Amino acid sequence: MQSLIVLLAALAALAAPYQARATDPYPAKPIRLIIPFPPGGSNDVVGRVIATQLGERLHKELGSIAQTADMQKRFEAEAVEAVQMSASDFAQYIERETVKWTRVVKEAGIKAE
């Protein structure tokens, strides 16, 4: 759970210094690639390839931003450590954390009010 909090804090800290510099606030929300054609056609296939490459490039760029001295200072001030991982690694991490904390909650008898 602490690692999830660290990840979320890192993402928030990552966005803060660059958001003030941007003249255009986009992407302040999720990036959505809209293909105005039915699924399964050539346009859909090309759009999926572009979306995959865009995601990989964004992952790389955000990772390099997280390694800058300014961001490292911000992370250190918050006592967090930036960790890069693939989407599948992140999904596995979340699954492990969910199983772990579900067990802790059950064993402690914690109930939602």
Protein backbone atom coordinates (compact mmCIF):
# COMPACT_ATOMS: atom_id res chain seq x y z
CA MET A 1 0.00 0.00 0.00
CA GLN A 2 2.85 2.35 0.83
CA SER A 3 4.33 1.70 -2.60
CA LEU A 4 1.03 2.67 -4.24
CA ILE A 5 0.99 5.89 -2.26
CA VAL A 6 4.58 6.49 -3.31
CA LEU A 7 3.65 5.97 -6.95
CA LEU A 8 0.69 8.35 -6.75
CA ALA A 9 2.77 10.98 -4.96
CA ALA A 10 5.48 10.62 -7.58
CA LEU A 11 3.00 11.15 -10.38
CA ALA A 12 1.56 14.22 -8.67
CA ALA A 13 5.01 15.65 -8.03
CA LEU A 14 5.99 14.85 -11.59
CA ALA A 15 3.19 16.93 -13.06
CA ALA A 16 3.51 19.98 -10.80
CA PRO A 17 6.63 21.73 -12.15
CA TYR A 18 5.81 21.17 -15.79
CA GLN A 19 2.16 22.14 -15.52
CA ALA A 20 3.06 25.73 -14.64
CA ARG A 21 5.34 26.02 -17.68
CA ALA A 22 2.84 24.72 -20.19
CA THR A 23 1.04 27.32 -22.30
CA ASP A 24 -1.62 24.80 -23.23
CA PRO A 25 -3.14 22.89 -20.29
CA TYR A 26 -3.67 19.76 -22.44
CA PRO A 27 -3.26 16.92 -21.50
CA ALA A 28 -4.87 17.76 -18.20
CA LYS A 29 -7.11 14.73 -18.67
CA PRO A 30 -6.64 11.27 -20.20
CA ILE A 31 -5.54 11.24 -23.81
CA ARG A 32 -8.18 9.59 -25.95
CA LEU A 33 -7.47 8.54 -29.53
CA ILE A 34 -10.73 8.60 -31.46
CA ILE A 35 -10.97 6.59 -34.67
CA PRO A 36 -14.19 7.64 -36.43
CA PHE A 37 -14.55 4.33 -38.25
CA PRO A 38 -15.93 0.93 -37.26
CA PRO A 39 -13.63 -1.47 -35.38
CA GLY A 40 -11.74 -4.11 -37.31
CA GLY A 41 -10.94 -2.01 -40.37
CA SER A 42 -7.55 -0.75 -41.50
CA ASN A 43 -8.12 2.59 -39.74
CA ASP A 44 -8.75 0.77 -36.47
CA VAL A 45 -5.57 -1.30 -36.84
CA VAL A 46 -3.44 1.77 -37.61
CA GLY A 47 -5.02 3.66 -34.71
CA ARG A 48 -4.19 0.84 -32.30
CA VAL A 49 -0.57 0.77 -33.47
CA ILE A 50 -0.29 4.54 -33.07
CA ALA A 51 -1.90 4.39 -29.61
CA THR A 52 0.58 1.71 -28.52
CA GLN A 53 3.56 3.69 -29.77
CA LEU A 54 2.23 6.88 -28.19
CA GLY A 55 1.85 5.12 -24.85
CA GLU A 56 5.39 3.78 -25.03
CA ARG A 57 6.78 7.20 -25.89
CA LEU A 58 4.89 8.88 -23.05
CA HIS A 59 6.12 6.21 -20.64
CA LYS A 60 9.71 6.87 -21.74
CA GLU A 61 9.35 10.66 -21.52
CA LEU A 62 7.76 10.57 -18.07
CA GLY A 63 10.47 8.21 -16.91
CA SER A 64 13.19 10.58 -18.09
CA ILE A 65 11.45 13.53 -16.41
CA ALA A 66 11.33 11.57 -13.16
CA GLN A 67 15.11 11.13 -13.34
CA THR A 68 15.88 14.87 -13.55
CA ALA A 69 17.67 16.49 -10.62
CA ASP A 70 14.69 18.76 -9.91
CA MET A 71 12.29 15.84 -9.68
CA GLN A 72 14.72 13.79 -7.60
CA LYS A 73 14.88 16.68 -5.10
CA ARG A 74 11.08 16.81 -4.97
CA PHE A 75 10.87 13.06 -4.44
CA GLU A 76 13.50 13.21 -1.71
CA ALA A 77 11.62 16.03 0.04
CA GLU A 78 8.51 13.83 0.10
CA ALA A 79 10.51 10.73 1.08
CA VAL A 80 9.41 8.84 -2.02
CA GLU A 81 11.26 6.82 -4.62
CA ALA A 82 10.26 6.87 -8.28
CA VAL A 83 10.08 3.41 -9.80
CA GLN A 84 9.62 2.71 -13.48
CA MET A 85 7.75 -0.41 -14.49
CA SER A 86 5.75 -1.71 -17.39
CA ALA A 87 1.97 -1.73 -17.38
CA SER A 88 1.91 -5.50 -16.84
CA ASP A 89 4.38 -5.23 -13.93
CA PHE A 90 2.23 -2.49 -12.41
CA ALA A 91 -0.91 -4.65 -12.80
CA GLN A 92 0.84 -7.54 -11.06
CA TYR A 93 2.00 -5.22 -8.29
CA ILE A 94 -1.54 -3.93 -7.72
CA GLU A 95 -2.86 -7.50 -7.66
CA ARG A 96 -0.29 -8.53 -5.03
CA GLU A 97 -1.04 -5.45 -2.92
CA THR A 98 -4.80 -6.07 -3.16
CA VAL A 99 -4.39 -9.67 -2.00
CA LYS A 100 -2.06 -8.63 0.82
CA TRP A 101 -4.22 -5.82 2.17
CA THR A 102 -7.45 -7.79 1.78
CA ARG A 103 -5.94 -10.46 4.03
CA VAL A 104 -4.77 -7.83 6.56
CA VAL A 105 -8.24 -6.24 6.70
CA LYS A 106 -9.96 -9.61 7.16
CA GLU A 107 -7.54 -10.79 9.85
CA ALA A 108 -7.91 -7.52 11.76
CA GLY A 109 -11.70 -7.69 11.51
CA ILE A 110 -11.91 -4.21 10.00
CA LYS A 111 -15.42 -3.31 8.80
CA ALA A 112 -16.54 -0.38 6.67
CA GLU A 113 -18.91 1.98 8.42
